[in-house]
Short mmCIF file of C-alpha atoms and ligand atoms in Angstrom, two decimals:
data_model
loop_
_atom_site.label_atom_id
_atom_site.label_comp_id
_atom_site.label_asym_id
_atom_site.label_seq_id
_atom_site.Cartn_x
_atom_site.Cartn_y
_atom_site.Cartn_z
CA MET A 1 -13.68 -20.88 -19.57
CA ASP A 2 -15.18 -22.20 -16.37
CA LEU A 3 -18.99 -22.51 -17.69
CA LYS A 4 -20.79 -22.22 -14.27
CA ALA A 5 -18.50 -19.01 -13.60
CA LYS A 6 -19.86 -17.43 -17.17
CA ASP A 7 -23.45 -18.40 -15.61
CA LEU A 8 -22.80 -16.39 -12.75
CA LEU A 9 -21.03 -13.31 -14.75
CA GLU A 10 -24.58 -13.19 -16.76
CA LYS A 11 -26.59 -13.50 -13.53
CA LEU A 12 -24.76 -10.66 -12.11
CA LYS A 13 -25.17 -8.48 -15.11
CA ILE A 14 -28.89 -9.04 -14.91
CA GLU A 15 -29.30 -8.75 -11.18
CA HIS A 16 -26.25 -6.90 -10.07
CA SER A 17 -26.27 -9.39 -6.99
CA LEU A 18 -24.64 -12.43 -6.34
CA SER A 19 -24.42 -14.60 -2.89
CA THR A 20 -20.94 -14.14 -1.13
CA ASP A 21 -19.84 -18.04 -2.06
CA GLU A 22 -21.15 -17.11 -5.65
CA TYR A 23 -18.79 -14.00 -5.83
CA GLU A 24 -16.04 -16.54 -4.39
CA TYR A 25 -16.72 -19.28 -7.02
CA LEU A 26 -15.96 -16.23 -9.84
CA LEU A 27 -12.81 -15.07 -8.00
CA ALA A 28 -11.67 -18.59 -7.42
CA ASN A 29 -12.47 -19.60 -11.11
CA ARG A 30 -11.18 -16.32 -13.46
CA ASP A 31 -8.84 -16.98 -16.51
CA GLU A 32 -8.36 -14.46 -18.94
CA GLU A 33 -11.67 -15.20 -20.98
CA LEU A 34 -14.12 -14.78 -17.94
CA MET A 35 -11.95 -11.70 -17.15
CA ASP A 36 -12.11 -9.84 -20.94
CA LEU A 37 -15.72 -10.88 -20.73
CA ALA A 38 -16.09 -9.17 -17.09
CA ALA A 39 -14.26 -6.21 -18.24
CA GLY A 40 -16.70 -6.04 -21.55
CA TYR A 41 -19.68 -5.62 -19.74
CA ALA A 42 -18.26 -3.26 -17.11
CA ARG A 43 -17.37 -0.85 -20.07
CA GLU A 44 -20.94 -1.18 -20.99
CA PHE A 45 -22.23 0.13 -17.80
CA GLN A 46 -19.43 2.46 -17.94
CA LYS A 47 -20.22 3.67 -21.25
CA GLN A 48 -24.17 3.65 -20.18
CA HIS A 49 -23.55 5.93 -17.26
CA TYR A 50 -20.34 7.86 -17.89
CA GLY A 51 -19.87 8.00 -21.51
CA ASN A 52 -16.09 7.76 -22.51
CA LYS A 53 -15.31 10.64 -19.73
CA VAL A 54 -12.81 10.04 -17.14
CA TYR A 55 -13.49 12.32 -14.09
CA ILE A 56 -10.21 13.73 -12.43
CA ARG A 57 -9.70 14.61 -8.83
CA GLY A 58 -7.04 16.47 -7.58
CA LEU A 59 -5.31 14.52 -4.86
CA ILE A 60 -3.66 17.04 -2.09
CA GLU A 61 -1.87 14.75 0.89
CA PHE A 62 -1.55 17.61 3.51
CA THR A 63 0.06 15.32 6.35
CA ASN A 64 1.88 11.92 6.61
CA PHE A 65 1.63 12.32 10.47
CA CYS A 66 -0.84 9.97 12.19
CA ARG A 67 -2.21 8.72 14.85
CA ASN A 68 -2.84 5.11 13.81
CA ASP A 69 -0.57 2.15 13.53
CA CYS A 70 -2.06 0.10 10.59
CA ILE A 71 0.52 -2.80 9.88
CA TYR A 72 0.61 -2.29 6.56
CA CYS A 73 0.99 1.76 6.04
CA GLY A 74 4.29 2.96 5.35
CA ILE A 75 2.98 6.44 7.27
CA ARG A 76 2.30 4.04 10.75
CA ARG A 77 2.35 5.86 13.48
CA ASP A 78 5.39 3.48 15.12
CA ASN A 79 7.51 4.08 11.75
CA MET A 80 10.35 6.14 12.64
CA ASN A 81 11.98 6.29 9.46
CA CYS A 82 9.35 7.90 7.74
CA GLU A 83 10.18 11.76 7.41
CA ARG A 84 6.97 13.41 8.68
CA TYR A 85 5.70 17.02 7.26
CA ARG A 86 2.17 18.74 7.89
CA LEU A 87 1.16 21.56 5.23
CA SER A 88 -0.27 24.92 7.04
CA ALA A 89 -3.80 25.73 6.27
CA GLN A 90 -2.39 28.92 3.86
CA THR A 91 -0.27 26.39 1.71
CA ILE A 92 -3.41 23.94 1.50
CA ILE A 93 -5.74 26.62 0.05
CA ASP A 94 -2.84 27.84 -2.33
CA CYS A 95 -2.63 23.96 -3.54
CA ALA A 96 -6.47 24.42 -4.23
CA ASN A 97 -6.08 27.60 -5.73
CA GLN A 98 -3.44 25.80 -7.90
CA GLY A 99 -6.01 22.97 -8.55
CA TYR A 100 -8.48 25.57 -9.69
CA GLU A 101 -6.36 27.26 -12.00
CA LEU A 102 -5.35 24.00 -13.60
CA GLY A 103 -8.54 22.84 -14.32
CA PHE A 104 -9.68 20.40 -11.20
CA ARG A 105 -13.19 20.88 -9.91
CA THR A 106 -12.56 18.33 -6.96
CA ILE A 107 -10.06 18.27 -4.66
CA VAL A 108 -9.32 15.81 -1.99
CA LEU A 109 -8.09 16.37 1.48
CA GLN A 110 -6.36 13.79 2.47
CA GLY A 111 -3.92 12.97 5.15
CA GLY A 112 -2.88 10.67 8.35
CA GLU A 113 -5.34 10.73 11.35
CA ASP A 114 -3.67 13.78 12.22
CA TYR A 115 -5.61 16.17 15.20
CA THR A 116 -3.46 18.96 15.21
CA TYR A 117 -5.96 20.00 12.70
CA SER A 118 -9.19 20.65 14.50
CA ASP A 119 -12.39 20.70 13.55
CA ASP A 120 -12.19 24.59 13.36
CA MET A 121 -9.05 24.72 11.67
CA LEU A 122 -10.33 22.19 8.91
CA CYS A 123 -13.79 24.19 8.64
CA ASP A 124 -11.61 27.24 7.96
CA ILE A 125 -9.83 25.72 5.24
CA ILE A 126 -12.74 24.46 3.89
CA SER A 127 -14.55 27.53 3.77
CA ALA A 128 -11.67 29.39 2.75
CA ILE A 129 -11.73 27.45 -0.83
CA LYS A 130 -15.37 27.38 -1.01
CA SER A 131 -15.39 31.13 -0.69
CA SER A 132 -13.30 31.58 -3.48
CA HIS A 133 -14.08 28.71 -5.72
CA GLU A 134 -17.91 28.31 -4.98
CA ASP A 135 -17.90 25.31 -7.78
CA MET A 136 -15.38 23.64 -6.18
CA VAL A 137 -16.18 20.13 -4.95
CA ILE A 138 -14.29 19.28 -1.68
CA THR A 139 -13.45 16.18 -0.75
CA LEU A 140 -12.28 14.86 2.26
CA SER A 141 -10.10 11.50 3.52
CA ILE A 142 -9.16 12.00 6.56
CA GLY A 143 -10.09 8.84 8.77
CA GLU A 144 -12.29 8.03 11.63
CA ARG A 145 -13.62 11.18 13.35
CA SER A 146 -16.86 12.12 15.10
CA LYS A 147 -20.25 12.11 13.46
CA GLU A 148 -20.47 15.59 15.09
CA SER A 149 -17.06 16.41 13.16
CA TYR A 150 -18.11 15.23 10.19
CA GLN A 151 -21.21 17.30 10.36
CA LYS A 152 -19.27 20.60 10.93
CA TYR A 153 -17.21 19.88 7.67
CA TYR A 154 -20.31 19.12 6.01
CA ASP A 155 -21.71 22.48 7.11
CA ALA A 156 -18.74 24.24 6.10
CA GLY A 157 -19.07 23.42 2.37
CA ALA A 158 -17.44 19.77 2.21
CA ARG A 159 -19.36 17.19 0.17
CA ARG A 160 -17.77 14.20 -0.40
CA TYR A 161 -15.78 11.76 2.23
CA LEU A 162 -13.29 9.08 1.74
CA LEU A 163 -12.87 5.94 4.04
CA ARG A 164 -11.64 2.97 2.98
CA HIS A 165 -13.59 0.15 5.01
CA GLU A 166 -9.90 -1.92 4.11
CA THR A 167 -11.66 -4.90 4.70
CA ALA A 168 -15.24 -6.86 5.32
CA ASN A 169 -14.33 -9.13 7.43
CA PRO A 170 -13.31 -8.07 11.18
CA GLU A 171 -11.36 -10.86 11.84
CA LEU A 172 -9.18 -10.16 8.96
CA TYR A 173 -9.23 -6.43 9.96
CA ARG A 174 -7.91 -7.27 13.30
CA LYS A 175 -5.04 -9.13 11.75
CA LEU A 176 -4.23 -5.88 9.49
CA HIS A 177 -4.70 -3.70 12.44
CA PRO A 178 -3.42 -3.35 16.25
CA ALA A 179 -5.79 -3.90 18.77
CA GLU A 180 -7.05 -0.31 19.62
CA MET A 181 -8.70 0.12 16.20
CA SER A 182 -12.17 -1.09 15.73
CA TRP A 183 -13.74 -2.69 12.35
CA HIS A 184 -17.18 -1.37 13.92
CA ASN A 185 -16.13 1.88 14.23
CA ARG A 186 -15.19 2.38 11.10
CA MET A 187 -18.30 1.12 9.73
CA GLU A 188 -20.51 3.33 11.66
CA CYS A 189 -18.09 6.14 10.26
CA LEU A 190 -19.14 5.27 7.13
CA LYS A 191 -22.99 4.68 8.03
CA ASN A 192 -22.63 8.58 9.47
CA LEU A 193 -20.84 9.75 6.49
CA LYS A 194 -23.39 8.44 4.68
CA GLU A 195 -26.41 10.03 6.64
CA ILE A 196 -25.44 13.47 6.83
CA GLY A 197 -25.61 13.71 3.01
CA TYR A 198 -21.97 12.76 1.91
CA GLN A 199 -21.17 11.09 -1.11
CA THR A 200 -19.31 8.42 0.41
CA GLY A 201 -16.39 6.07 -0.70
CA ALA A 202 -15.49 3.17 0.89
CA GLY A 203 -12.91 0.74 -0.51
CA PHE A 204 -10.47 -2.27 0.21
CA MET A 205 -6.88 -3.49 -0.37
CA VAL A 206 -6.87 -6.42 -2.89
CA GLU A 207 -4.79 -9.50 -1.51
CA SER A 208 -3.56 -7.94 1.52
CA PRO A 209 -1.63 -10.52 3.66
CA GLY A 210 -3.85 -13.14 4.85
CA GLN A 211 -6.45 -12.32 2.65
CA THR A 212 -8.41 -15.17 1.36
CA SER A 213 -10.68 -15.23 -2.01
CA TYR A 214 -13.61 -15.83 0.66
CA ASP A 215 -12.73 -12.35 2.06
CA LEU A 216 -12.36 -10.39 -1.24
CA ALA A 217 -15.96 -11.95 -1.87
CA MET A 218 -17.05 -10.26 1.47
CA ASP A 219 -15.77 -7.07 0.34
CA LEU A 220 -17.87 -7.29 -2.98
CA LYS A 221 -20.71 -8.39 -0.80
CA PHE A 222 -20.38 -5.18 1.19
CA ILE A 223 -19.99 -2.85 -1.80
CA GLU A 224 -23.29 -4.52 -3.18
CA GLU A 225 -25.21 -4.01 -0.07
CA PHE A 226 -23.90 -0.70 1.35
CA LYS A 227 -23.61 1.08 -1.84
CA PRO A 228 -20.83 3.39 -1.41
CA ASP A 229 -20.89 6.65 -3.67
CA MET A 230 -17.39 5.57 -4.59
CA CYS A 231 -15.31 2.80 -4.16
CA GLY A 232 -11.36 3.05 -4.00
CA ILE A 233 -9.77 -0.14 -4.27
CA GLY A 234 -5.89 -0.95 -5.20
CA PRO A 235 -3.46 -3.83 -5.05
CA PHE A 236 -1.91 -4.52 -1.46
CA ILE A 237 1.60 -3.09 -2.17
CA SER A 238 4.86 -3.87 0.81
CA HIS A 239 6.64 -1.39 2.72
CA LYS A 240 10.17 -2.01 3.49
CA ASP A 241 9.49 -0.22 6.98
CA THR A 242 6.28 -2.48 8.22
CA PRO A 243 5.73 -5.52 9.60
CA PHE A 244 4.37 -6.81 6.18
CA ALA A 245 8.07 -5.87 4.63
CA ASN A 246 8.18 -9.34 3.25
CA GLU A 247 4.80 -9.96 1.95
CA ASN A 248 3.68 -10.13 -1.25
CA SER A 249 1.96 -7.48 -3.08
CA GLY A 250 -1.45 -7.61 -4.98
CA THR A 251 -1.69 -8.47 -8.54
CA LEU A 252 -2.74 -6.49 -11.26
CA ASP A 253 -5.30 -9.24 -12.67
CA THR A 254 -6.64 -9.56 -9.38
CA THR A 255 -7.25 -5.98 -9.15
CA LEU A 256 -8.65 -5.10 -12.58
CA PHE A 257 -10.99 -8.65 -12.25
CA CYS A 258 -12.23 -7.00 -8.88
CA LEU A 259 -13.16 -3.59 -10.63
CA SER A 260 -14.97 -5.11 -13.52
CA LEU A 261 -17.10 -6.99 -11.05
CA ILE A 262 -17.92 -3.40 -8.94
CA ARG A 263 -19.02 -1.68 -11.78
CA MET A 264 -21.09 -4.80 -12.35
CA ILE A 265 -22.64 -4.83 -9.08
CA TYR A 266 -23.34 -0.91 -9.01
CA PRO A 267 -22.96 0.48 -12.37
CA GLU A 268 -23.33 4.13 -11.40
CA VAL A 269 -20.49 3.85 -8.86
CA LEU A 270 -17.56 6.40 -9.16
CA LEU A 271 -14.62 4.18 -9.61
CA PRO A 272 -10.91 5.24 -9.62
CA ALA A 273 -8.00 3.63 -11.39
CA THR A 274 -5.69 4.30 -8.24
CA THR A 275 -1.99 5.21 -7.76
CA ALA A 276 -1.27 1.62 -6.19
CA LEU A 277 -2.80 0.03 -9.66
CA GLY A 278 -0.49 2.86 -11.50
CA THR A 279 2.56 1.96 -9.14
CA ILE A 280 2.29 -1.94 -9.91
CA ASN A 281 1.91 -1.45 -13.64
CA PRO A 282 3.07 1.66 -15.83
CA LYS A 283 -0.15 0.88 -17.63
CA GLY A 284 -2.07 0.23 -14.73
CA ARG A 285 -4.47 3.13 -14.86
CA GLU A 286 -5.59 2.74 -18.17
CA LEU A 287 -6.07 -0.98 -17.92
CA GLY A 288 -7.95 0.04 -15.14
CA ILE A 289 -10.30 2.32 -17.10
CA LEU A 290 -10.54 -0.58 -19.16
CA ALA A 291 -12.00 -2.62 -17.33
CA GLY A 292 -14.80 -0.59 -15.84
CA ALA A 293 -13.07 2.22 -13.84
CA ASN A 294 -13.78 5.98 -14.68
CA VAL A 295 -11.82 8.24 -11.99
CA VAL A 296 -8.11 9.36 -11.64
CA MET A 297 -6.81 11.05 -8.97
CA PRO A 298 -3.47 12.88 -9.86
CA ASN A 299 -1.31 14.43 -7.43
CA LEU A 300 -1.46 18.13 -6.51
CA SER A 301 0.54 17.84 -3.17
CA PRO A 302 3.50 20.44 -2.98
CA THR A 303 6.26 18.81 -5.01
CA ASP A 304 8.84 18.99 -2.06
CA VAL A 305 6.54 16.80 0.06
CA ARG A 306 5.36 14.12 -2.33
CA ARG A 307 8.18 11.33 -1.92
CA MET A 308 7.18 11.62 2.19
CA TYR A 309 3.75 10.52 1.81
CA THR A 310 5.17 6.89 1.17
CA LEU A 311 1.72 4.33 2.02
CA TYR A 312 4.07 1.81 0.20
CA ASP A 313 7.27 1.52 -1.62
CA ASN A 314 7.71 2.91 -5.01
CA LYS A 315 4.54 4.88 -4.84
CA ILE A 316 4.47 6.94 -8.21
CA CYS A 317 4.77 10.62 -7.27
CA THR A 318 6.67 12.45 -9.72
CA GLY A 319 5.63 11.20 -13.48
CA GLU A 320 3.00 11.60 -15.18
CA GLU A 321 0.74 10.72 -12.47
CA ALA A 322 0.95 14.54 -11.33
CA ALA A 323 -1.45 17.37 -11.72
CA GLU A 324 0.96 19.45 -13.82
CA CYS A 325 0.83 16.64 -16.35
CA LEU A 326 -2.90 17.09 -17.23
CA GLY A 327 -1.83 16.87 -20.57
CA CYS A 328 0.26 13.52 -20.40
CA LEU A 329 -2.74 12.14 -18.76
CA GLY A 330 -4.97 13.69 -21.22
CA SER A 331 -3.10 11.75 -23.97
CA ARG A 332 -2.63 8.33 -22.25
CA MET A 333 -6.67 8.58 -21.82
CA GLU A 334 -6.93 9.24 -25.15
CA SER A 335 -4.90 6.40 -26.61
CA ILE A 336 -7.29 4.23 -25.01
CA GLY A 337 -10.82 6.02 -26.61
CA TYR A 338 -11.39 8.01 -23.28
CA LYS A 339 -11.08 11.77 -22.50
CA ILE A 340 -10.60 13.59 -19.48
CA VAL A 341 -13.08 15.74 -17.85
CA THR A 342 -12.87 18.83 -15.84
CA ASP A 343 -16.73 18.94 -14.40
CA PRO A 344 -16.97 17.80 -10.61
CA GLY A 345 -18.52 14.38 -11.94
CA ASN A 346 -21.06 13.49 -9.07
CA ARG A 347 -21.91 9.52 -8.70
CA ALA A 348 -24.79 9.15 -11.65
CA GLY A 349 -28.21 9.69 -10.23
CA PHE A 350 -26.96 11.72 -6.81
CA ASN A 351 -29.27 14.21 -5.96
N1 5AD B 401 -0.75 -0.97 0.12
C1 5AD B 401 -1.29 -0.59 -0.78
N2 5AD B 401 -2.40 0.34 0.17
C2 5AD B 401 -2.21 0.84 1.28
N3 5AD B 401 -2.98 1.81 1.55
C3 5AD B 401 -2.10 1.98 2.73
N4 5AD B 401 -1.40 1.22 3.15
C4 5AD B 401 -1.03 0.33 1.89
C5 5AD B 401 -0.22 -0.39 1.64
N5 5AD B 401 1.04 -0.74 1.88
C6 5AD B 401 -4.34 2.04 1.24
C7 5AD B 401 -5.26 2.21 2.53
C8 5AD B 401 -5.30 3.75 2.74
C9 5AD B 401 -5.31 4.53 1.98
C10 5AD B 401 -5.26 5.92 2.22
O1 5AD B 401 -4.21 3.33 1.12
O2 5AD B 401 -6.17 1.74 1.68
O3 5AD B 401 -6.71 3.62 2.89
FE1 FES B 402 -3.73 3.56 8.66
FE2 FES B 402 -2.13 4.92 7.29
S1 FES B 402 -1.80 4.32 9.46
S2 FES B 402 -3.52 3.72 6.72
#
């Protein structure tokens, strides 16, 4: 193990802060021993704040129409091979009810940026779910909208919002997105969400095309400074119908190491072991939990549309990650010493 890297890790454990150069040094000098050490420290913080609990969120992917054209994404506007669908308000509400029956107390309404769903329509859906299940926490993940719209959803009862920043480097952002998309606007949205009072989730892709270890270090620094309540990260995975079809996908090890560092940077953070992690490795989500993650998000979308929400190739959607299979997920978590719990799972210390 590189001794300087070890010292930096010890410093991070105590101070929860490093310079961007120091994060880069850690990323560039990781070996198996350093990863194990980081994962051990990450689990200490995870245990301290969350015990052996793993929180579950039911993910409802309600539309794959998207006005955006992110270069990496399988449901980008220009992908003519993508079979599109939209769920009706009633189907979304039915899905949420089903989730409640299954034991979920948090659902995530996720979709492409699809303005067919007006503010009024979204607010009606949120209110309808809240009126039948007061204790259901509603998380939105529907991209960039105005602060006024975000406020309306909050007033209707939504309390969490996921909006990955994708990369903290504006120059890399420009290479991953078409010219009409703005890194500054995305950052502004994140700030607005926090100001309104949402538990706010940021996050990034690991080893996206062109990403350097300094870029990744910038993401870690951003997490340290912005302190999102939640942080969703996963490896970039190529999609055959995008301009990045032939790019290499991100690796399990870099993603696991980033998870451990994020837990050490912000011990209270809600950190999912994501579907992308479960896609690149059959044990990806268990390994994610062992690296410091404490959330999993089973798929609760109607089964007939699941295969259409293909952000990247081979996205898992019909196996044990599905919401109907909570039993299997539970046993998987038990096999590594954790247990899934149904309480809403706020970020430790959030009030
Ligand atoms: N590989 C990995 N993650 C992806 N996302 C979109 N496309 C890909 C891909 N090809 C992620 C983005 C987005 C989230 C919904 O899915 O980070 O924010
Ligand atoms: Fe932007 Fe899918 S089009 S993430």
